[in-house]
Every structure is written in C-alpha cells, then in structure tokens.
CSV table of N, CA, C and O in Angstrom, one decimal:
chain,number,residue,atom,x,y,z
A,104,UNK,N,0.9,-1.2,-0.2
A,104,UNK,CA,0.0,0.4,-0.3
A,104,UNK,C,1.0,1.6,0.2
A,104,UNK,O,1.8,1.3,0.6
A,105,UNK,N,0.1,2.1,-0.4
A,105,UNK,CA,0.8,3.2,-0.6
A,105,UNK,C,0.5,4.2,0.8
A,105,UNK,O,0.1,4.0,1.5
A,106,UNK,N,1.9,4.9,1.2
A,106,UNK,CA,1.3,5.4,2.6
A,106,UNK,C,0.4,6.1,3.0
A,106,UNK,O,-0.2,5.8,3.9
A,107,UNK,N,-0.2,7.4,2.2
A,107,UNK,CA,-2.0,7.5,2.5
A,107,UNK,C,-2.2,6.6,2.6
A,107,UNK,O,-3.4,7.1,3.6
A,108,UNK,N,-2.7,5.5,1.1
A,108,UNK,CA,-3.7,4.5,1.7
A,108,UNK,C,-3.8,3.8,3.0
A,108,UNK,O,-4.7,4.0,3.6
A,109,UNK,N,-2.5,4.0,3.3
A,109,UNK,CA,-2.5,3.1,4.9
A,109,UNK,C,-2.9,4.1,5.6
A,109,UNK,O,-3.6,3.3,6.4
A,110,UNK,N,-3.0,5.5,5.8
A,110,UNK,CA,-3.0,6.0,7.2
A,110,UNK,C,-4.8,6.2,6.4
A,110,UNK,O,-5.6,6.3,7.2
A,111,UNK,N,-4.8,6.2,5.7
A,111,UNK,CA,-6.9,6.1,5.2
A,111,UNK,C,-7.2,5.2,5.6
A,111,UNK,O,-8.0,4.9,5.9
A,112,UNK,N,-6.7,3.9,5.8
A,112,UNK,CA,-7.5,2.8,5.9
A,112,UNK,C,-7.5,2.6,7.4
A,112,UNK,O,-8.1,2.5,8.1
A,113,UNK,N,-6.5,3.8,8.4
A,113,UNK,CA,-6.3,3.5,9.3
A,113,UNK,C,-8.0,4.2,10.4
A,113,UNK,O,-7.5,4.6,11.3
A,114,UNK,N,-7.9,5.4,9.3
A,114,UNK,CA,-8.6,6.2,9.7
A,114,UNK,C,-10.0,5.7,9.9
A,114,UNK,O,-10.9,5.1,8.7
A,115,UNK,N,-11.1,6.0,11.1
A,115,UNK,CA,-12.8,6.1,11.0
A,115,UNK,C,-12.7,6.9,9.7
A,115,UNK,O,-13.1,7.7,9.4
A,116,UNK,N,-14.2,6.2,8.3
A,116,UNK,CA,-13.9,6.5,7.2
A,116,UNK,C,-15.7,7.7,7.9
A,116,UNK,O,-16.7,6.8,8.3
A,117,UNK,N,-15.8,8.6,7.6
A,117,UNK,CA,-16.9,9.4,8.3
A,117,UNK,C,-17.6,9.6,6.7
A,117,UNK,O,-17.5,9.4,5.8
A,118,UNK,N,-19.5,9.7,6.9
A,118,UNK,CA,-19.9,10.4,5.5
A,118,UNK,C,-19.2,11.3,4.8
A,118,UNK,O,-18.8,12.4,5.6
A,119,UNK,N,-19.7,11.6,3.7
A,119,UNK,CA,-18.9,12.4,2.8
A,119,UNK,C,-20.1,13.6,3.2
A,119,UNK,O,-20.9,13.6,2.9
A,120,UNK,N,-19.4,14.6,3.2
A,120,UNK,CA,-19.8,15.7,4.0
A,120,UNK,C,-19.1,16.7,3.2
A,120,UNK,O,-18.8,17.6,3.7
A,121,UNK,N,-18.7,16.0,1.8
A,121,UNK,CA,-17.7,17.5,1.1
A,121,UNK,C,-18.7,18.5,0.6
A,121,UNK,O,-18.0,19.7,0.2
A,122,UNK,N,-19.9,18.6,0.8
A,122,UNK,CA,-20.6,19.9,0.3
A,122,UNK,C,-21.2,20.5,1.2
A,122,UNK,O,-21.0,21.6,1.3
A,123,UNK,N,-19.9,20.0,2.7
A,123,UNK,CA,-20.8,21.2,3.7
A,123,UNK,C,-19.5,22.0,4.3
A,123,UNK,O,-18.7,21.9,3.7
A,124,UNK,N,-20.1,22.9,4.4
A,124,UNK,CA,-18.9,24.4,4.8
A,124,UNK,C,-17.8,23.6,6.1
A,124,UNK,O,-19.0,23.4,7.0
A,125,UNK,N,-17.1,23.3,6.1
A,125,UNK,CA,-16.0,23.2,7.4
A,125,UNK,C,-15.6,24.1,8.0
A,125,UNK,O,-14.7,24.4,7.2
A,126,UNK,N,-15.7,25.2,9.3
A,126,UNK,CA,-15.1,26.4,9.6
A,126,UNK,C,-13.6,26.3,10.3
A,126,UNK,O,-13.7,25.1,10.6
A,127,UNK,N,-12.2,26.6,9.5
A,127,UNK,CA,-11.6,26.6,10.0
A,127,UNK,C,-10.9,27.7,10.4
A,127,UNK,O,-11.3,28.6,10.0
A,128,UNK,N,-9.9,27.2,10.3
A,128,UNK,CA,-8.7,28.9,10.9
A,128,UNK,C,-8.7,29.6,9.3
A,128,UNK,O,-8.4,30.8,10.0
A,129,UNK,N,-8.7,29.2,8.5
A,129,UNK,CA,-8.7,29.8,6.8
A,129,UNK,C,-10.0,30.3,6.8
A,129,UNK,O,-10.1,30.5,6.1
A,130,UNK,N,-11.0,30.2,7.3
A,130,UNK,CA,-12.6,30.2,6.7
A,130,UNK,C,-13.1,31.4,7.6
A,130,UNK,O,-12.6,31.6,8.8
A,131,UNK,N,-13.7,32.5,7.0
A,131,UNK,CA,-14.3,33.9,7.2
A,131,UNK,C,-15.1,33.2,8.6
A,131,UNK,O,-16.0,32.2,8.0
A,132,UNK,N,-15.6,33.9,9.7
A,132,UNK,CA,-16.3,33.5,10.5
A,132,UNK,C,-16.1,32.4,11.7
A,132,UNK,O,-16.1,32.5,12.7
A,133,UNK,N,-14.6,32.1,11.7
A,133,UNK,CA,-13.8,31.1,13.1
A,133,UNK,C,-12.2,30.8,13.0
A,133,UNK,O,-11.7,30.6,12.0
A,134,UNK,N,-12.0,31.5,13.9
A,134,UNK,CA,-10.7,31.5,14.0
A,134,UNK,C,-9.9,30.0,14.4
A,134,UNK,O,-8.9,29.9,13.6
A,135,UNK,N,-10.5,29.3,14.9
A,135,UNK,CA,-9.7,28.3,15.3
A,135,UNK,C,-10.3,26.9,15.3
A,135,UNK,O,-11.8,27.2,15.4
A,136,UNK,N,-10.2,25.7,15.4
A,136,UNK,CA,-11.2,24.2,15.4
A,136,UNK,C,-10.7,23.5,16.7
A,136,UNK,O,-9.9,23.8,17.4
A,137,UNK,N,-12.0,23.7,17.3
A,137,UNK,CA,-12.6,23.5,18.7
A,137,UNK,C,-13.4,21.8,18.7
A,137,UNK,O,-13.9,22.0,17.8
A,138,UNK,N,-13.3,21.6,19.9
A,138,UNK,CA,-14.6,20.8,19.9
A,138,UNK,C,-15.6,20.7,19.4
A,138,UNK,O,-16.7,19.9,19.4
A,139,UNK,N,-16.0,22.1,19.1
A,139,UNK,CA,-17.8,22.6,18.8
A,139,UNK,C,-17.6,22.2,17.6
A,139,UNK,O,-18.9,22.5,17.1
A,140,UNK,N,-16.7,22.2,16.5
A,140,UNK,CA,-16.6,22.0,15.6
A,140,UNK,C,-16.5,20.6,14.8
A,140,UNK,O,-16.8,20.0,15.6
A,141,UNK,N,-17.5,20.7,13.5
A,141,UNK,CA,-17.7,19.2,13.4
A,141,UNK,C,-16.7,18.4,13.0
A,141,UNK,O,-15.6,19.2,12.7
A,142,UNK,N,-16.6,17.1,13.0
A,142,UNK,CA,-15.5,16.4,12.0
A,142,UNK,C,-15.3,16.5,10.9
A,142,UNK,O,-16.4,16.5,9.9
A,143,UNK,N,-13.8,16.7,10.1
A,143,UNK,CA,-13.8,16.6,8.8
A,143,UNK,C,-13.5,15.5,8.3
A,143,UNK,O,-12.4,14.7,8.7
A,144,UNK,N,-14.3,15.2,7.2
A,144,UNK,CA,-14.0,13.8,6.2
A,144,UNK,C,-12.7,14.3,5.7
A,144,UNK,O,-11.6,15.2,5.5
A,145,UNK,N,-11.9,12.8,5.9
A,145,UNK,CA,-10.4,12.6,5.2
A,145,UNK,C,-10.0,13.3,3.6
A,145,UNK,O,-9.0,14.3,3.4
A,146,UNK,N,-11.7,13.3,2.6
A,146,UNK,CA,-11.1,14.4,1.7
A,146,UNK,C,-11.3,15.5,1.6
A,146,UNK,O,-10.5,16.7,0.9
A,147,UNK,N,-11.5,16.2,3.2
A,147,UNK,CA,-11.8,17.4,3.4
A,147,UNK,C,-10.3,18.5,3.9
A,147,UNK,O,-10.4,19.2,3.5
A,148,UNK,N,-10.2,17.6,4.4
A,148,UNK,CA,-9.2,17.8,5.1
A,148,UNK,C,-7.4,17.4,4.6
A,148,UNK,O,-6.9,18.6,4.5
A,149,UNK,N,-7.7,17.0,3.4
A,149,UNK,CA,-6.7,17.0,2.4
A,149,UNK,C,-6.7,18.0,1.5
A,149,UNK,O,-6.0,18.9,1.1
A,150,UNK,N,-7.9,18.8,1.3
A,150,UNK,CA,-8.5,19.8,0.3
A,150,UNK,C,-8.0,21.0,1.1
A,150,UNK,O,-7.4,21.6,0.8
A,151,UNK,N,-8.1,21.0,2.8
A,151,UNK,CA,-7.8,22.1,3.2
A,151,UNK,C,-6.4,22.2,3.2
A,151,UNK,O,-5.7,23.5,3.3
A,152,UNK,N,-5.6,20.8,3.7
A,152,UNK,CA,-4.2,20.7,3.7
A,152,UNK,C,-3.3,21.6,2.2
A,152,UNK,O,-2.3,22.6,2.3
A,153,UNK,N,-4.1,20.9,0.9
A,153,UNK,CA,-3.5,21.6,-0.1
A,153,UNK,C,-4.0,22.9,-0.3
A,153,UNK,O,-3.1,24.0,-1.0
A,154,UNK,N,-5.2,23.9,0.1
A,154,UNK,CA,-5.2,25.1,-0.1
A,154,UNK,C,-4.3,25.8,0.8
A,154,UNK,O,-3.6,26.8,0.5
A,155,UNK,N,-3.9,25.3,2.3
A,155,UNK,CA,-3.6,26.2,2.9
A,155,UNK,C,-1.7,26.6,2.4
A,155,UNK,O,-1.1,27.1,2.5
A,156,UNK,N,-0.8,24.8,2.0
A,156,UNK,CA,0.2,24.7,0.9
A,156,UNK,C,0.1,25.7,0.0
A,156,UNK,O,1.4,26.4,-0.3
A,157,UNK,N,-0.7,26.0,-0.8
A,157,UNK,CA,-1.0,26.7,-2.1
A,157,UNK,C,-0.8,28.6,-1.3
A,157,UNK,O,-0.1,29.6,-2.1
A,158,UNK,N,-1.4,28.7,-0.5
A,158,UNK,CA,-1.3,30.0,0.1
A,158,UNK,C,0.3,30.2,0.0
A,158,UNK,O,0.7,31.3,0.3
A,159,UNK,N,0.4,29.3,1.2
A,159,UNK,CA,2.1,29.7,1.8
A,159,UNK,C,2.9,29.6,0.6
A,159,UNK,O,3.7,30.5,0.4
A,160,UNK,N,2.4,28.7,-0.6
A,160,UNK,CA,3.9,29.1,-1.7
A,160,UNK,C,3.2,29.8,-2.6
A,160,UNK,O,4.6,30.8,-2.8
A,161,UNK,N,2.2,30.2,-2.2
A,161,UNK,CA,1.9,32.2,-2.8
A,161,UNK,C,2.5,32.8,-2.3
A,161,UNK,O,2.1,34.7,-2.8
A,162,UNK,N,2.9,33.0,-1.0
A,162,UNK,CA,3.2,34.3,-0.2
A,162,UNK,C,1.9,35.0,0.6
A,162,UNK,O,1.8,36.2,0.5
A,163,UNK,N,0.8,34.4,0.5
A,163,UNK,CA,-0.5,34.9,1.1
A,163,UNK,C,-1.0,34.0,2.1
A,163,UNK,O,-2.2,33.8,1.9
A,164,UNK,N,-0.4,33.9,3.1
A,164,UNK,CA,-0.7,32.9,4.3
A,164,UNK,C,-2.1,33.9,5.0
A,164,UNK,O,-2.1,34.7,4.8
A,165,UNK,N,-2.8,32.8,5.6
A,165,UNK,CA,-3.7,33.9,6.6
A,165,UNK,C,-3.9,33.5,7.7
A,165,UNK,O,-4.7,33.8,8.6
A,166,UNK,N,-3.1,32.4,7.9
A,166,UNK,CA,-3.1,31.9,9.2
A,166,UNK,C,-1.6,32.5,9.8
A,166,UNK,O,-1.0,32.1,10.5
A,167,UNK,N,-2.1,33.8,10.7
A,167,UNK,CA,-0.5,34.4,11.2
A,167,UNK,C,-0.7,35.1,12.3
A,167,UNK,O,0.2,35.8,13.1
A,168,UNK,N,-1.9,35.0,12.7
A,168,UNK,CA,-2.1,35.7,14.1
A,168,UNK,C,-2.8,35.3,15.2
A,168,UNK,O,-4.0,34.4,13.9
A,169,UNK,N,-2.6,35.0,16.2
A,169,UNK,CA,-3.6,34.4,17.4
A,169,UNK,C,-3.9,35.4,18.3
A,169,UNK,O,-3.3,36.7,18.5
A,170,UNK,N,-4.8,35.4,18.9
A,170,UNK,CA,-4.9,36.1,20.1
A,170,UNK,C,-5.7,35.8,21.3
A,170,UNK,O,-6.1,34.7,21.2
A,171,UNK,N,-6.1,36.7,22.3
A,171,UNK,CA,-6.3,35.9,23.7
A,171,UNK,C,-7.9,35.1,23.6
A,171,UNK,O,-7.8,34.3,24.1
A,172,UNK,N,-8.9,35.8,22.9
A,172,UNK,CA,-9.9,34.6,22.6
A,172,UNK,C,-9.6,33.3,22.4
A,172,UNK,O,-10.1,32.7,22.7
A,173,UNK,N,-8.7,33.4,20.3
A,173,UNK,CA,-8.7,32.0,20.4
A,173,UNK,C,-7.8,31.0,20.9
A,173,UNK,O,-7.8,29.7,21.2
A,174,UNK,N,-7.0,31.5,21.9
A,174,UNK,CA,-6.2,30.7,22.7
A,174,UNK,C,-7.3,29.9,23.8
A,174,UNK,O,-7.0,29.0,24.4
A,175,UNK,N,-7.8,30.9,24.3
A,175,UNK,CA,-8.9,30.7,25.8
A,175,UNK,C,-10.0,29.7,25.2
A,175,UNK,O,-10.3,29.0,25.8
A,176,UNK,N,-10.6,30.1,23.6
A,176,UNK,CA,-11.1,28.8,23.4
A,176,UNK,C,-10.6,27.4,22.8
A,176,UNK,O,-11.2,26.8,23.0
A,177,UNK,N,-9.7,27.5,22.3
A,177,UNK,CA,-8.8,26.1,22.1
A,177,UNK,C,-8.6,25.2,24.0
A,177,UNK,O,-8.6,24.3,23.9
A,178,UNK,N,-8.4,26.7,24.8
A,178,UNK,CA,-8.4,25.8,26.7
A,178,UNK,C,-9.7,25.6,26.7
A,178,UNK,O,-10.1,24.1,27.3
A,179,UNK,N,-10.9,26.4,26.9
A,179,UNK,CA,-11.7,26.2,26.9
A,179,UNK,C,-13.1,25.1,26.7
A,179,UNK,O,-13.4,24.0,26.9
A,180,UNK,N,-12.8,24.8,24.9
A,180,UNK,CA,-13.4,23.9,24.4
A,180,UNK,C,-12.3,22.8,23.5
A,180,UNK,O,-12.8,21.7,23.0
A,181,UNK,N,-11.3,22.8,23.6
A,181,UNK,CA,-10.7,21.7,23.3
A,181,UNK,C,-9.8,21.8,21.7
A,181,UNK,O,-10.8,22.1,21.2
A,182,UNK,N,-9.1,21.4,21.9
A,182,UNK,CA,-8.7,21.1,20.0
A,182,UNK,C,-9.3,20.1,19.6
A,182,UNK,O,-9.9,18.9,20.3
A,183,UNK,N,-9.4,20.0,17.9
A,183,UNK,CA,-10.4,19.3,17.4
A,183,UNK,C,-9.2,19.2,16.2
A,183,UNK,O,-9.8,19.5,15.1
A,184,UNK,N,-7.7,18.9,16.0
A,184,UNK,CA,-7.6,18.6,14.2
A,184,UNK,C,-8.4,18.3,13.2
A,184,UNK,O,-8.4,17.0,14.0
A,185,UNK,N,-7.6,18.8,12.3
A,185,UNK,CA,-8.5,18.0,11.2
A,185,UNK,C,-7.7,16.8,10.4
A,185,UNK,O,-7.6,15.9,9.8
A,186,UNK,N,-6.2,17.3,11.1
A,186,UNK,CA,-5.1,15.9,10.3
A,186,UNK,C,-4.0,15.8,10.9
A,186,UNK,O,-3.7,16.6,11.8
A,187,UNK,N,-3.7,14.8,11.3
A,187,UNK,CA,-2.3,14.1,12.2
A,187,UNK,C,-1.5,13.9,11.0
A,187,UNK,O,-1.5,13.5,9.9
A,188,UNK,N,0.0,14.8,11.3
A,188,UNK,CA,1.1,14.9,10.1
A,188,UNK,C,2.4,14.0,10.8
A,188,UNK,O,2.8,14.5,12.1
A,189,UNK,N,3.1,12.7,10.5
A,189,UNK,CA,4.2,12.7,11.2
A,189,UNK,C,5.1,13.5,9.8
A,189,UNK,O,5.4,13.2,9.1
A,190,UNK,N,6.0,14.4,10.8
A,190,UNK,CA,7.2,15.3,10.0
A,190,UNK,C,8.2,15.3,10.4
A,190,UNK,O,8.3,14.8,11.5
A,191,UNK,N,9.3,15.9,9.6
A,191,UNK,CA,10.8,15.7,10.5
A,191,UNK,C,10.9,16.9,11.2
A,191,UNK,O,10.4,18.4,11.2
A,192,UNK,N,11.9,17.0,12.4
A,192,UNK,CA,12.3,17.6,13.2
A,192,UNK,C,12.8,18.6,12.9
A,192,UNK,O,12.9,19.5,13.5
A,193,UNK,N,13.4,18.8,11.6
A,193,UNK,CA,14.1,20.1,11.0
A,193,UNK,C,13.5,21.2,11.0
A,193,UNK,O,12.1,21.6,10.7
A,194,UNK,N,13.7,21.8,12.0
A,194,UNK,CA,13.4,23.3,12.4
A,194,UNK,C,12.8,24.2,11.2
A,194,UNK,O,12.3,25.5,11.2
A,195,UNK,N,13.4,24.2,9.8
A,195,UNK,CA,13.5,24.9,8.6
A,195,UNK,C,12.1,24.4,8.2
A,195,UNK,O,12.2,25.3,7.1
A,196,UNK,N,11.6,23.6,8.2
A,196,UNK,CA,10.0,23.2,7.5
A,196,UNK,C,9.1,22.8,9.0
A,196,UNK,O,8.3,21.9,9.0
A,197,UNK,N,8.5,23.9,9.6
A,197,UNK,CA,7.6,23.9,10.7
A,197,UNK,C,6.4,23.6,9.4
A,197,UNK,O,5.6,24.6,8.5
A,198,UNK,N,5.5,22.7,9.7
A,198,UNK,CA,4.7,22.1,9.4
A,198,UNK,C,3.4,23.4,9.2
A,198,UNK,O,2.6,23.4,7.7
A,199,UNK,N,3.1,24.1,10.1
A,199,UNK,CA,2.0,24.8,10.8
A,199,UNK,C,2.6,26.0,9.8
A,199,UNK,O,0.8,26.4,9.0
A,200,UNK,N,3.6,26.5,9.7
A,200,UNK,CA,3.6,27.2,8.5
A,200,UNK,C,3.7,26.6,6.9
A,200,UNK,O,2.9,27.6,6.3
A,201,UNK,N,4.1,25.8,6.5
A,201,UNK,CA,3.6,25.4,5.2
A,201,UNK,C,2.1,24.9,4.6
A,201,UNK,O,1.8,25.4,3.7
A,202,UNK,N,1.6,24.6,5.5
A,202,UNK,CA,0.0,24.4,5.5
A,202,UNK,C,-0.7,25.5,5.8
A,202,UNK,O,-2.0,25.3,5.8
A,203,UNK,N,-0.1,26.7,6.4
A,203,UNK,CA,-1.2,28.0,6.9
A,203,UNK,C,-1.7,27.2,7.7
A,203,UNK,O,-3.0,28.1,7.9
A,204,UNK,N,-1.6,26.4,8.8
A,204,UNK,CA,-2.6,26.5,9.8
A,204,UNK,C,-2.7,26.8,10.9
A,204,UNK,O,-1.2,27.8,11.5
A,205,UNK,N,-3.9,27.3,11.9
A,205,UNK,CA,-3.7,27.5,13.1
A,205,UNK,C,-3.5,27.0,14.5
A,205,UNK,O,-3.7,25.6,13.9
A,206,UNK,N,-3.5,27.3,15.4
A,206,UNK,CA,-3.2,26.5,16.6
A,206,UNK,C,-4.8,25.1,16.8
A,206,UNK,O,-6.1,26.2,16.3
A,207,UNK,N,-5.0,24.5,16.4
A,207,UNK,CA,-6.0,23.7,16.5
A,207,UNK,C,-6.6,22.9,15.4
A,207,UNK,O,-7.5,22.1,15.2
A,208,UNK,N,-5.7,23.4,14.0
A,208,UNK,CA,-6.0,23.0,12.9
A,208,UNK,C,-5.5,21.5,12.8
A,208,UNK,O,-6.0,20.7,12.1
A,209,UNK,N,-3.9,21.0,13.0
A,209,UNK,CA,-3.3,19.8,12.8
A,209,UNK,C,-2.9,19.9,14.0
A,209,UNK,O,-2.5,20.2,14.6
A,210,UNK,N,-1.9,18.1,14.3
A,210,UNK,CA,-1.9,17.8,14.7
A,210,UNK,C,-0.2,17.7,14.4
A,210,UNK,O,-0.3,16.6,13.5
A,211,UNK,N,0.5,17.9,15.0
A,211,UNK,CA,2.1,17.4,14.3
A,211,UNK,C,2.7,16.9,15.1
A,211,UNK,O,3.0,17.3,16.9
A,212,UNK,N,3.3,15.4,14.5
A,212,UNK,CA,4.6,14.7,15.2
A,212,UNK,C,5.4,14.7,14.5
A,212,UNK,O,6.0,14.6,13.4
A,213,UNK,N,6.7,15.4,14.8
A,213,UNK,CA,7.9,15.4,14.6
A,213,UNK,C,9.1,14.0,15.1
A,213,UNK,O,8.9,14.0,16.5
A,214,UNK,N,9.8,13.8,14.3
A,214,UNK,CA,10.7,12.3,14.4
A,214,UNK,C,12.2,12.8,13.9
A,214,UNK,O,12.3,13.7,12.7
A,215,UNK,N,13.3,12.9,14.1
A,215,UNK,CA,14.5,13.0,13.5
A,215,UNK,C,14.5,11.7,12.7
A,215,UNK,O,14.4,10.9,12.6
C-alpha cells in the first residue's frame, strides 16, 4: 500500500460531507478549530492542507496571528485537529507554516 492509503485505511471513514462548509482557521467566521466544530472527512482535510500549502507557496498566508480569545477557546473547548501529520524534526520546515494552519487545525508529530 502507498503511505496515504495505509493512513486512510486506519482512519474511521466518515460520511461524505464534502458539500458541507467546514469552519477552519482559514475560513471566515471561525478562527480556531475546537471540539465545537464538526469532524472533517478525510477528503476535505486533504483539500484544506492543499489550499493552505498553496497560500504558503504564493506568499499569501491567512493564519498569521492568534489572540487571547482564540487561545481561550482552545483551552475551554479543546482542540479538534482535522489532520495528524508525521513530519521531520527539521526546524526549517514548520508544518503549521507550510500548511498555513492555526492552532487547533493540525496535530504534528516530529521525528528526527
């Protein structure tokens, strides 16, 4: 199996909600993902990662600032990342930056 297929096979497949608007840090109206947000189907999570990476590559990031209210929401409501990523420990490639993600959007595990 290809690496993505292995990960996908381990995931609980959710009903297709690709037509549903998923509020994320990059979407208007919601700043951080918390447990108050609906689960994100795998195909939508991949789309969010690709869109964030495109914004990063174009030099047009939207996930650039946090504030006290956003941090309080994450503490009070808990985080609900749409994606878990295994990445390199290399500090030159911070995945939150590469995918233009806000706190609560992705769960990153780094390994050397």
